[in-house]
PDB file of C-alpha atoms in Angstrom:
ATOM      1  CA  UNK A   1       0.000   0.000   0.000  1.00  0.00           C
ATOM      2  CA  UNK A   2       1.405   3.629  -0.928  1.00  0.00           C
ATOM      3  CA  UNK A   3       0.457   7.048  -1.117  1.00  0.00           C
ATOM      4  CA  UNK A   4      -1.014   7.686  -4.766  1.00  0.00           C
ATOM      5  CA  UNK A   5      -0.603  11.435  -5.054  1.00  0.00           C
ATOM      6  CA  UNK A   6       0.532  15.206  -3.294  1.00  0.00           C
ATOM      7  CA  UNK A   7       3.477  15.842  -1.098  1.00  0.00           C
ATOM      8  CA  UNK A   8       3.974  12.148   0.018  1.00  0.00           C
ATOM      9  CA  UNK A   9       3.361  10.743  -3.078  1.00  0.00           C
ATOM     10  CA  UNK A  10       5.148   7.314  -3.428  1.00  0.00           C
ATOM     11  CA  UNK A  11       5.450   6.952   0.150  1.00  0.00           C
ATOM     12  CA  UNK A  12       4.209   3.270   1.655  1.00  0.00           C
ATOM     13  CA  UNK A  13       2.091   2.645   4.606  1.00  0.00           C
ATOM     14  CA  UNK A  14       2.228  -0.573   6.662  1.00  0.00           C
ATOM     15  CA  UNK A  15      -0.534  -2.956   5.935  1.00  0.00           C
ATOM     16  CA  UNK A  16      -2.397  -5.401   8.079  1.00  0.00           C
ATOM     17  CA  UNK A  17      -0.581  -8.882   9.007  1.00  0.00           C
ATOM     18  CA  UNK A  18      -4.362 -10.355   9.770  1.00  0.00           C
ATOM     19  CA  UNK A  19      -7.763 -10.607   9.328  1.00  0.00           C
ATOM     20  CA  UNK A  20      -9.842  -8.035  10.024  1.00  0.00           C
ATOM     21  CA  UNK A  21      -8.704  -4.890   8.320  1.00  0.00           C
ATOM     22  CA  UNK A  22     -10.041  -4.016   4.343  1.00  0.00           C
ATOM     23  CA  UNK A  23      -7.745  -1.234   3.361  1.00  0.00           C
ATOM     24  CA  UNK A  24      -8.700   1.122   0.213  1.00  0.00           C
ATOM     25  CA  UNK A  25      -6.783  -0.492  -2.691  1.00  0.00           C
ATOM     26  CA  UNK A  26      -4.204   2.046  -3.979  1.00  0.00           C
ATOM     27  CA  UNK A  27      -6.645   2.351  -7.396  1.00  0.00           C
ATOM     28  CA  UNK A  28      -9.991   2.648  -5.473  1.00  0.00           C
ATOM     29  CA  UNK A  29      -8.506   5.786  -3.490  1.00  0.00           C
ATOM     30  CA  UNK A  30      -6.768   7.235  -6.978  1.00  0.00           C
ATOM     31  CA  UNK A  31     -10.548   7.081  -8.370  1.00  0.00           C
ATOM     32  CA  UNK A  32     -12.144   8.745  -5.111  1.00  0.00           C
ATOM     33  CA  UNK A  33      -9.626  11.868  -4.767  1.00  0.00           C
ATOM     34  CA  UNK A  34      -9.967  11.929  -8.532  1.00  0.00           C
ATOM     35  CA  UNK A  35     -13.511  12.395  -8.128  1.00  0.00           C
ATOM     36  CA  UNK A  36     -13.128  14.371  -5.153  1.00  0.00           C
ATOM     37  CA  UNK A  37     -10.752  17.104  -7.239  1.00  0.00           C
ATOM     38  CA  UNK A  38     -13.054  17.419 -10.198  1.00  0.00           C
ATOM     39  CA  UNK A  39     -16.350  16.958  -9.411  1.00  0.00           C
ATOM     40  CA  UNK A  40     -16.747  18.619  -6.004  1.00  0.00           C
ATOM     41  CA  UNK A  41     -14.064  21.932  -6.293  1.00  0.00           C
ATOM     42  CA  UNK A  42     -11.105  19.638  -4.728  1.00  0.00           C
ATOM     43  CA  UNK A  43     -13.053  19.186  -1.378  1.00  0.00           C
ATOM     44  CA  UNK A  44      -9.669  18.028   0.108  1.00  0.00           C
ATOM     45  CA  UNK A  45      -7.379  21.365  -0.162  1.00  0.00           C
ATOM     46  CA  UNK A  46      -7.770  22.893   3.717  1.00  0.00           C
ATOM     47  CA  UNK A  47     -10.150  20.232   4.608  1.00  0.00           C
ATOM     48  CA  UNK A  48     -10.674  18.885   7.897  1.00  0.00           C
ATOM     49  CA  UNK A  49     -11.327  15.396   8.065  1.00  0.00           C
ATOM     50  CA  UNK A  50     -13.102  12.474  10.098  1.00  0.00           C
ATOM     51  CA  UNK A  51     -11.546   9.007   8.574  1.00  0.00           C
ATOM     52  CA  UNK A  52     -14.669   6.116  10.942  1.00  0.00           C
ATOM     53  CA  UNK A  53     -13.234   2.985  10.347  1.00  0.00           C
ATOM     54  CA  UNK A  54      -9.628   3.890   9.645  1.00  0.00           C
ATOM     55  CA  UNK A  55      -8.418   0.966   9.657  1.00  0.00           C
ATOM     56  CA  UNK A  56      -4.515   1.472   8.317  1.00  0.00           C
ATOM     57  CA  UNK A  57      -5.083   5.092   7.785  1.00  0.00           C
ATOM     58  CA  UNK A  58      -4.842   5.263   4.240  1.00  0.00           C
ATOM     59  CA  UNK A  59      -7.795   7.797   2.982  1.00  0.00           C
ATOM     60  CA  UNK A  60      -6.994   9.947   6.145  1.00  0.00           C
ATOM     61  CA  UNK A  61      -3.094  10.305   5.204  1.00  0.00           C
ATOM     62  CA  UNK A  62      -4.340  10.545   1.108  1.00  0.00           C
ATOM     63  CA  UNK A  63      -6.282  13.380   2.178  1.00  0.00           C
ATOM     64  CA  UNK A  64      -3.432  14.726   4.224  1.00  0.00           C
ATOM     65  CA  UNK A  65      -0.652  14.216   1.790  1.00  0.00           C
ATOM     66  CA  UNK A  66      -3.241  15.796  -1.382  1.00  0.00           C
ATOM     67  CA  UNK A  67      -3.490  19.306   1.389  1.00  0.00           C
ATOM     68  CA  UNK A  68      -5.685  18.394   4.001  1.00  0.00           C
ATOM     69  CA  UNK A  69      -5.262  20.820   7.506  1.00  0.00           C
ATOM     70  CA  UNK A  70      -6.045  17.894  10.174  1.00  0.00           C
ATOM     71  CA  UNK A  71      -7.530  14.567  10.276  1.00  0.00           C
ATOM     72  CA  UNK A  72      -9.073  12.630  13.085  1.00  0.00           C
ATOM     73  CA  UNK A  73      -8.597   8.761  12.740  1.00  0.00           C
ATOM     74  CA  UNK A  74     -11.415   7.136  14.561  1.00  0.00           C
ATOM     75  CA  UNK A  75     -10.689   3.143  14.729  1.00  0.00           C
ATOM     76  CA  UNK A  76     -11.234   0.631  18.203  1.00  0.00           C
ATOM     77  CA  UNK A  77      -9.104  -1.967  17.029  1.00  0.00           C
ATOM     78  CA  UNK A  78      -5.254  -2.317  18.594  1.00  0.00           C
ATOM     79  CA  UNK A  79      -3.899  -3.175  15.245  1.00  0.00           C
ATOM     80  CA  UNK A  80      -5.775  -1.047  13.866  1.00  0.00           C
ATOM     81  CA  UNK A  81      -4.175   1.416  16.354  1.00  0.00           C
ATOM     82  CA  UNK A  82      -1.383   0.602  15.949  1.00  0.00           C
ATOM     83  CA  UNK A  83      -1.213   1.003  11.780  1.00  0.00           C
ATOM     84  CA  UNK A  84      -2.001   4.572  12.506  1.00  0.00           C
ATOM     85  CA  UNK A  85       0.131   5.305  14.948  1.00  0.00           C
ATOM     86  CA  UNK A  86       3.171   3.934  12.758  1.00  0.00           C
ATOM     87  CA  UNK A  87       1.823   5.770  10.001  1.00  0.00           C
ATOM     88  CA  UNK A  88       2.089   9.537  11.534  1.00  0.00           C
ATOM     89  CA  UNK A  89       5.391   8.775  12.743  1.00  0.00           C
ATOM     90  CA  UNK A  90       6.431   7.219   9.233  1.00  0.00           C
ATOM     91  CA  UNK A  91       5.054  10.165   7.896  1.00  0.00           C
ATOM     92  CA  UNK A  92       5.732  12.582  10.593  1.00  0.00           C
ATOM     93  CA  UNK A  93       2.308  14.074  10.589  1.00  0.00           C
ATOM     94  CA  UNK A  94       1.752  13.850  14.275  1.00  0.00           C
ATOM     95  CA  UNK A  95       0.800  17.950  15.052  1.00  0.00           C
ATOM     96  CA  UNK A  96      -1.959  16.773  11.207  1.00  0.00           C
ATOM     97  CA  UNK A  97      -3.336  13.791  12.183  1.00  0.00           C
ATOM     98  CA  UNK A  98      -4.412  12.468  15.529  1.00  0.00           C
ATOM     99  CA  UNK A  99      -5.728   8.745  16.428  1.00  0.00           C
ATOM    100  CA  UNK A 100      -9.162   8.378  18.137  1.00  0.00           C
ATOM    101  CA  UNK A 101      -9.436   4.870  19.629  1.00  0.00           C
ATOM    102  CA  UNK A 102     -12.704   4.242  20.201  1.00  0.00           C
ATOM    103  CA  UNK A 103     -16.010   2.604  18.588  1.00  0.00           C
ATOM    104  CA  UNK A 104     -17.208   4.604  15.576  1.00  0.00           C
ATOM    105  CA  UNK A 105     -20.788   4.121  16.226  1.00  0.00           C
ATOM    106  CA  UNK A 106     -19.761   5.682  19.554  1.00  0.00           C
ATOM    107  CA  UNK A 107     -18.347   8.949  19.192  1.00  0.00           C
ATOM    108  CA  UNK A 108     -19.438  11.318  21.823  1.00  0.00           C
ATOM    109  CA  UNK A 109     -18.358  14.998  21.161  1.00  0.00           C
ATOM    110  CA  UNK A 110     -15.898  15.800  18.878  1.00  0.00           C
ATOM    111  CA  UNK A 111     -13.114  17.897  18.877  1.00  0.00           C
ATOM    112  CA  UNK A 112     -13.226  19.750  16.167  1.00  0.00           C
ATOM    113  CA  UNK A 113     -15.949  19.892  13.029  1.00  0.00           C
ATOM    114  CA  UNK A 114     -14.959  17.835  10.127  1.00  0.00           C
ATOM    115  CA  UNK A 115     -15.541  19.221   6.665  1.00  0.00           C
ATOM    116  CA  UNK A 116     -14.643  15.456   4.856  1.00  0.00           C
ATOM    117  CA  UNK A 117     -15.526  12.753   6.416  1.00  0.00           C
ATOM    118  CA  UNK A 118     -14.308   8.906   4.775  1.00  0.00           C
ATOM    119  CA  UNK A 119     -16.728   6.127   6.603  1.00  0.00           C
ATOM    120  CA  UNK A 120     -15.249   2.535   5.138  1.00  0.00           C
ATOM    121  CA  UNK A 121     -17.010   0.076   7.694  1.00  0.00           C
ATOM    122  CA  UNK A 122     -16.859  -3.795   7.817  1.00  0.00           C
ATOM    123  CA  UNK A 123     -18.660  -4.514   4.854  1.00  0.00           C
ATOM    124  CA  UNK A 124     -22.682  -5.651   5.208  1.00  0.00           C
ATOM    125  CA  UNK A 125     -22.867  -5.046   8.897  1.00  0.00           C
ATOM    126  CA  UNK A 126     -24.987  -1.466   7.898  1.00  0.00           C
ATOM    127  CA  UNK A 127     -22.649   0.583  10.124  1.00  0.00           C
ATOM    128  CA  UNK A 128     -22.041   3.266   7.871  1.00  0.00           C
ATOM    129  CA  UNK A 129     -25.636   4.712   9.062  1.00  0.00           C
ATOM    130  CA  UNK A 130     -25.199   4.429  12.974  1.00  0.00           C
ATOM    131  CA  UNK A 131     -21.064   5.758  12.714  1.00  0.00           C
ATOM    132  CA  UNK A 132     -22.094   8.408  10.490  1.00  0.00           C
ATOM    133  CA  UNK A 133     -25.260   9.337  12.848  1.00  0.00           C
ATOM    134  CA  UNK A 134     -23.205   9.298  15.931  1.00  0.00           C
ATOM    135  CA  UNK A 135     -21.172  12.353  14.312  1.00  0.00           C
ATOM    136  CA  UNK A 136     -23.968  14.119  13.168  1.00  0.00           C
ATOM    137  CA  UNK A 137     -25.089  14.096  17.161  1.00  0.00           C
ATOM    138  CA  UNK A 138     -21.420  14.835  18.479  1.00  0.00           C
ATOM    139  CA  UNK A 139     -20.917  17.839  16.568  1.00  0.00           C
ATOM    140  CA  UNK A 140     -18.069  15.903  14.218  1.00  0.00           C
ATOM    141  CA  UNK A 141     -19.511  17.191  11.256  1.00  0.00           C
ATOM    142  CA  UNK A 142     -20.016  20.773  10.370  1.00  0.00           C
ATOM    143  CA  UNK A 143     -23.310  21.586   8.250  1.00  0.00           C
ATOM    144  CA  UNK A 144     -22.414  21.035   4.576  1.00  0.00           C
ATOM    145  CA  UNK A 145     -19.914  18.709   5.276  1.00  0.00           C
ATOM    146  CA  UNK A 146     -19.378  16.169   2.502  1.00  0.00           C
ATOM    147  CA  UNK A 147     -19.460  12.426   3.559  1.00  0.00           C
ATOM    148  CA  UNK A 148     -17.952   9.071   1.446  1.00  0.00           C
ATOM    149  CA  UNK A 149     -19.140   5.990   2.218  1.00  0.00           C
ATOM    150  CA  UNK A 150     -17.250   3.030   1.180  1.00  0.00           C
ATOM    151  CA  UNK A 151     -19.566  -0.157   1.324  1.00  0.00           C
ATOM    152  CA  UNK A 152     -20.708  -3.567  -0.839  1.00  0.00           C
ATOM    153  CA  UNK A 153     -22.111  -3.296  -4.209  1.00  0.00           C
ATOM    154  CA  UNK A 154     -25.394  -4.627  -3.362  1.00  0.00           C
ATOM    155  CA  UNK A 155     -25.916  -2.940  -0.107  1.00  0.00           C
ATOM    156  CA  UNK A 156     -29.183  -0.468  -0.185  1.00  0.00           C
ATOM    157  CA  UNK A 157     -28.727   3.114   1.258  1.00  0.00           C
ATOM    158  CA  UNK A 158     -26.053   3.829   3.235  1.00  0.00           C
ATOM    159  CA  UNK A 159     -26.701   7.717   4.677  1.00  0.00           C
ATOM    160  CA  UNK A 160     -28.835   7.838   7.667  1.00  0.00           C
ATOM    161  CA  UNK A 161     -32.103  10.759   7.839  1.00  0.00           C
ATOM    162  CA  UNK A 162     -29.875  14.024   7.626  1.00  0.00           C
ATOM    163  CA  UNK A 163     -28.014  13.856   5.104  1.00  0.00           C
ATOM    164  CA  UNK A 164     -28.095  13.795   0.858  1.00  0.00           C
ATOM    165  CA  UNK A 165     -26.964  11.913  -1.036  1.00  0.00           C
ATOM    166  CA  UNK A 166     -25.236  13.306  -3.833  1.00  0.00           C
ATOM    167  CA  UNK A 167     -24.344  10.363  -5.809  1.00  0.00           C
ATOM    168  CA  UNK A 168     -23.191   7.035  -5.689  1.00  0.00           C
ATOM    169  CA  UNK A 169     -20.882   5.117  -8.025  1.00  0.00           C
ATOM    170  CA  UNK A 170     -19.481   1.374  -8.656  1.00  0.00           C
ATOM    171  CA  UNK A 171     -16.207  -0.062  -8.521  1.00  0.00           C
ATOM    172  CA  UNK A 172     -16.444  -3.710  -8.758  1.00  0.00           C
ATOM    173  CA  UNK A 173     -17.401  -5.094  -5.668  1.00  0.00           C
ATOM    174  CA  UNK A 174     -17.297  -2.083  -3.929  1.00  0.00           C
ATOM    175  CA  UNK A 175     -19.620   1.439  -4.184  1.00  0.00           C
ATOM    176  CA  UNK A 176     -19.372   4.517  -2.998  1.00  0.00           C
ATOM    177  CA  UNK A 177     -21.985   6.943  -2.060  1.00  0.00           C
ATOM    178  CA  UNK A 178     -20.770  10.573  -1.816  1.00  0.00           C
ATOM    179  CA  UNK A 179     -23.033  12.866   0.314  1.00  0.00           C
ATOM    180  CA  UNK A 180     -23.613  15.724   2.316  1.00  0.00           C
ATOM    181  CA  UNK A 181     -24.420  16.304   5.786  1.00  0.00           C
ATOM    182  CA  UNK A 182     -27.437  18.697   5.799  1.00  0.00           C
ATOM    183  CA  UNK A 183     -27.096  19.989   9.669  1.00  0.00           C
TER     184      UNK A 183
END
Protein backbone atom coordinates (compact mmCIF):
# COMPACT_ATOMS: atom_id res chain seq x y z
CA UNK A 1 0.00 0.00 0.00
CA UNK A 2 1.41 3.63 -0.93
CA UNK A 3 0.46 7.05 -1.12
CA UNK A 4 -1.01 7.69 -4.77
CA UNK A 5 -0.60 11.43 -5.05
CA UNK A 6 0.53 15.21 -3.29
CA UNK A 7 3.48 15.84 -1.10
CA UNK A 8 3.97 12.15 0.02
CA UNK A 9 3.36 10.74 -3.08
CA UNK A 10 5.15 7.31 -3.43
CA UNK A 11 5.45 6.95 0.15
CA UNK A 12 4.21 3.27 1.66
CA UNK A 13 2.09 2.64 4.61
CA UNK A 14 2.23 -0.57 6.66
CA UNK A 15 -0.53 -2.96 5.93
CA UNK A 16 -2.40 -5.40 8.08
CA UNK A 17 -0.58 -8.88 9.01
CA UNK A 18 -4.36 -10.36 9.77
CA UNK A 19 -7.76 -10.61 9.33
CA UNK A 20 -9.84 -8.03 10.02
CA UNK A 21 -8.70 -4.89 8.32
CA UNK A 22 -10.04 -4.02 4.34
CA UNK A 23 -7.75 -1.23 3.36
CA UNK A 24 -8.70 1.12 0.21
CA UNK A 25 -6.78 -0.49 -2.69
CA UNK A 26 -4.20 2.05 -3.98
CA UNK A 27 -6.64 2.35 -7.40
CA UNK A 28 -9.99 2.65 -5.47
CA UNK A 29 -8.51 5.79 -3.49
CA UNK A 30 -6.77 7.24 -6.98
CA UNK A 31 -10.55 7.08 -8.37
CA UNK A 32 -12.14 8.74 -5.11
CA UNK A 33 -9.63 11.87 -4.77
CA UNK A 34 -9.97 11.93 -8.53
CA UNK A 35 -13.51 12.39 -8.13
CA UNK A 36 -13.13 14.37 -5.15
CA UNK A 37 -10.75 17.10 -7.24
CA UNK A 38 -13.05 17.42 -10.20
CA UNK A 39 -16.35 16.96 -9.41
CA UNK A 40 -16.75 18.62 -6.00
CA UNK A 41 -14.06 21.93 -6.29
CA UNK A 42 -11.11 19.64 -4.73
CA UNK A 43 -13.05 19.19 -1.38
CA UNK A 44 -9.67 18.03 0.11
CA UNK A 45 -7.38 21.37 -0.16
CA UNK A 46 -7.77 22.89 3.72
CA UNK A 47 -10.15 20.23 4.61
CA UNK A 48 -10.67 18.89 7.90
CA UNK A 49 -11.33 15.40 8.06
CA UNK A 50 -13.10 12.47 10.10
CA UNK A 51 -11.55 9.01 8.57
CA UNK A 52 -14.67 6.12 10.94
CA UNK A 53 -13.23 2.99 10.35
CA UNK A 54 -9.63 3.89 9.65
CA UNK A 55 -8.42 0.97 9.66
CA UNK A 56 -4.52 1.47 8.32
CA UNK A 57 -5.08 5.09 7.78
CA UNK A 58 -4.84 5.26 4.24
CA UNK A 59 -7.80 7.80 2.98
CA UNK A 60 -6.99 9.95 6.14
CA UNK A 61 -3.09 10.30 5.20
CA UNK A 62 -4.34 10.54 1.11
CA UNK A 63 -6.28 13.38 2.18
CA UNK A 64 -3.43 14.73 4.22
CA UNK A 65 -0.65 14.22 1.79
CA UNK A 66 -3.24 15.80 -1.38
CA UNK A 67 -3.49 19.31 1.39
CA UNK A 68 -5.68 18.39 4.00
CA UNK A 69 -5.26 20.82 7.51
CA UNK A 70 -6.04 17.89 10.17
CA UNK A 71 -7.53 14.57 10.28
CA UNK A 72 -9.07 12.63 13.09
CA UNK A 73 -8.60 8.76 12.74
CA UNK A 74 -11.42 7.14 14.56
CA UNK A 75 -10.69 3.14 14.73
CA UNK A 76 -11.23 0.63 18.20
CA UNK A 77 -9.10 -1.97 17.03
CA UNK A 78 -5.25 -2.32 18.59
CA UNK A 79 -3.90 -3.17 15.24
CA UNK A 80 -5.78 -1.05 13.87
CA UNK A 81 -4.17 1.42 16.35
CA UNK A 82 -1.38 0.60 15.95
CA UNK A 83 -1.21 1.00 11.78
CA UNK A 84 -2.00 4.57 12.51
CA UNK A 85 0.13 5.31 14.95
CA UNK A 86 3.17 3.93 12.76
CA UNK A 87 1.82 5.77 10.00
CA UNK A 88 2.09 9.54 11.53
CA UNK A 89 5.39 8.78 12.74
CA UNK A 90 6.43 7.22 9.23
CA UNK A 91 5.05 10.16 7.90
CA UNK A 92 5.73 12.58 10.59
CA UNK A 93 2.31 14.07 10.59
CA UNK A 94 1.75 13.85 14.28
CA UNK A 95 0.80 17.95 15.05
CA UNK A 96 -1.96 16.77 11.21
CA UNK A 97 -3.34 13.79 12.18
CA UNK A 98 -4.41 12.47 15.53
CA UNK A 99 -5.73 8.74 16.43
CA UNK A 100 -9.16 8.38 18.14
CA UNK A 101 -9.44 4.87 19.63
CA UNK A 102 -12.70 4.24 20.20
CA UNK A 103 -16.01 2.60 18.59
CA UNK A 104 -17.21 4.60 15.58
CA UNK A 105 -20.79 4.12 16.23
CA UNK A 106 -19.76 5.68 19.55
CA UNK A 107 -18.35 8.95 19.19
CA UNK A 108 -19.44 11.32 21.82
CA UNK A 109 -18.36 15.00 21.16
CA UNK A 110 -15.90 15.80 18.88
CA UNK A 111 -13.11 17.90 18.88
CA UNK A 112 -13.23 19.75 16.17
CA UNK A 113 -15.95 19.89 13.03
CA UNK A 114 -14.96 17.83 10.13
CA UNK A 115 -15.54 19.22 6.66
CA UNK A 116 -14.64 15.46 4.86
CA UNK A 117 -15.53 12.75 6.42
CA UNK A 118 -14.31 8.91 4.77
CA UNK A 119 -16.73 6.13 6.60
CA UNK A 120 -15.25 2.54 5.14
CA UNK A 121 -17.01 0.08 7.69
CA UNK A 122 -16.86 -3.79 7.82
CA UNK A 123 -18.66 -4.51 4.85
CA UNK A 124 -22.68 -5.65 5.21
CA UNK A 125 -22.87 -5.05 8.90
CA UNK A 126 -24.99 -1.47 7.90
CA UNK A 127 -22.65 0.58 10.12
CA UNK A 128 -22.04 3.27 7.87
CA UNK A 129 -25.64 4.71 9.06
CA UNK A 130 -25.20 4.43 12.97
CA UNK A 131 -21.06 5.76 12.71
CA UNK A 132 -22.09 8.41 10.49
CA UNK A 133 -25.26 9.34 12.85
CA UNK A 134 -23.20 9.30 15.93
CA UNK A 135 -21.17 12.35 14.31
CA UNK A 136 -23.97 14.12 13.17
CA UNK A 137 -25.09 14.10 17.16
CA UNK A 138 -21.42 14.84 18.48
CA UNK A 139 -20.92 17.84 16.57
CA UNK A 140 -18.07 15.90 14.22
CA UNK A 141 -19.51 17.19 11.26
CA UNK A 142 -20.02 20.77 10.37
CA UNK A 143 -23.31 21.59 8.25
CA UNK A 144 -22.41 21.04 4.58
CA UNK A 145 -19.91 18.71 5.28
CA UNK A 146 -19.38 16.17 2.50
CA UNK A 147 -19.46 12.43 3.56
CA UNK A 148 -17.95 9.07 1.45
CA UNK A 149 -19.14 5.99 2.22
CA UNK A 150 -17.25 3.03 1.18
CA UNK A 151 -19.57 -0.16 1.32
CA UNK A 152 -20.71 -3.57 -0.84
CA UNK A 153 -22.11 -3.30 -4.21
CA UNK A 154 -25.39 -4.63 -3.36
CA UNK A 155 -25.92 -2.94 -0.11
CA UNK A 156 -29.18 -0.47 -0.18
CA UNK A 157 -28.73 3.11 1.26
CA UNK A 158 -26.05 3.83 3.23
CA UNK A 159 -26.70 7.72 4.68
CA UNK A 160 -28.84 7.84 7.67
CA UNK A 161 -32.10 10.76 7.84
CA UNK A 162 -29.87 14.02 7.63
CA UNK A 163 -28.01 13.86 5.10
CA UNK A 164 -28.10 13.80 0.86
CA UNK A 165 -26.96 11.91 -1.04
CA UNK A 166 -25.24 13.31 -3.83
CA UNK A 167 -24.34 10.36 -5.81
CA UNK A 168 -23.19 7.03 -5.69
CA UNK A 169 -20.88 5.12 -8.03
CA UNK A 170 -19.48 1.37 -8.66
CA UNK A 171 -16.21 -0.06 -8.52
CA UNK A 172 -16.44 -3.71 -8.76
CA UNK A 173 -17.40 -5.09 -5.67
CA UNK A 174 -17.30 -2.08 -3.93
CA UNK A 175 -19.62 1.44 -4.18
CA UNK A 176 -19.37 4.52 -3.00
CA UNK A 177 -21.98 6.94 -2.06
CA UNK A 178 -20.77 10.57 -1.82
CA UNK A 179 -23.03 12.87 0.31
CA UNK A 180 -23.61 15.72 2.32
CA UNK A 181 -24.42 16.30 5.79
CA UNK A 182 -27.44 18.70 5.80
CA UNK A 183 -27.10 19.99 9.67
Amino acid sequence: MRIVGGEWRGRRLAGPKAEGIRPTSDRLREALFNVLAHAYDDAVEGAVVLDLFAGTGALAFEALSRGAARAFLVDEGRQAGALIREGIAALGCGDRARLIQRDATRLGPAPDAATLAFCDPPYRKNLAPAALAAAAAGGWLSPGALVVVEEAAEAGPVLPPGFAELERRSYGETAVTFGRFEG
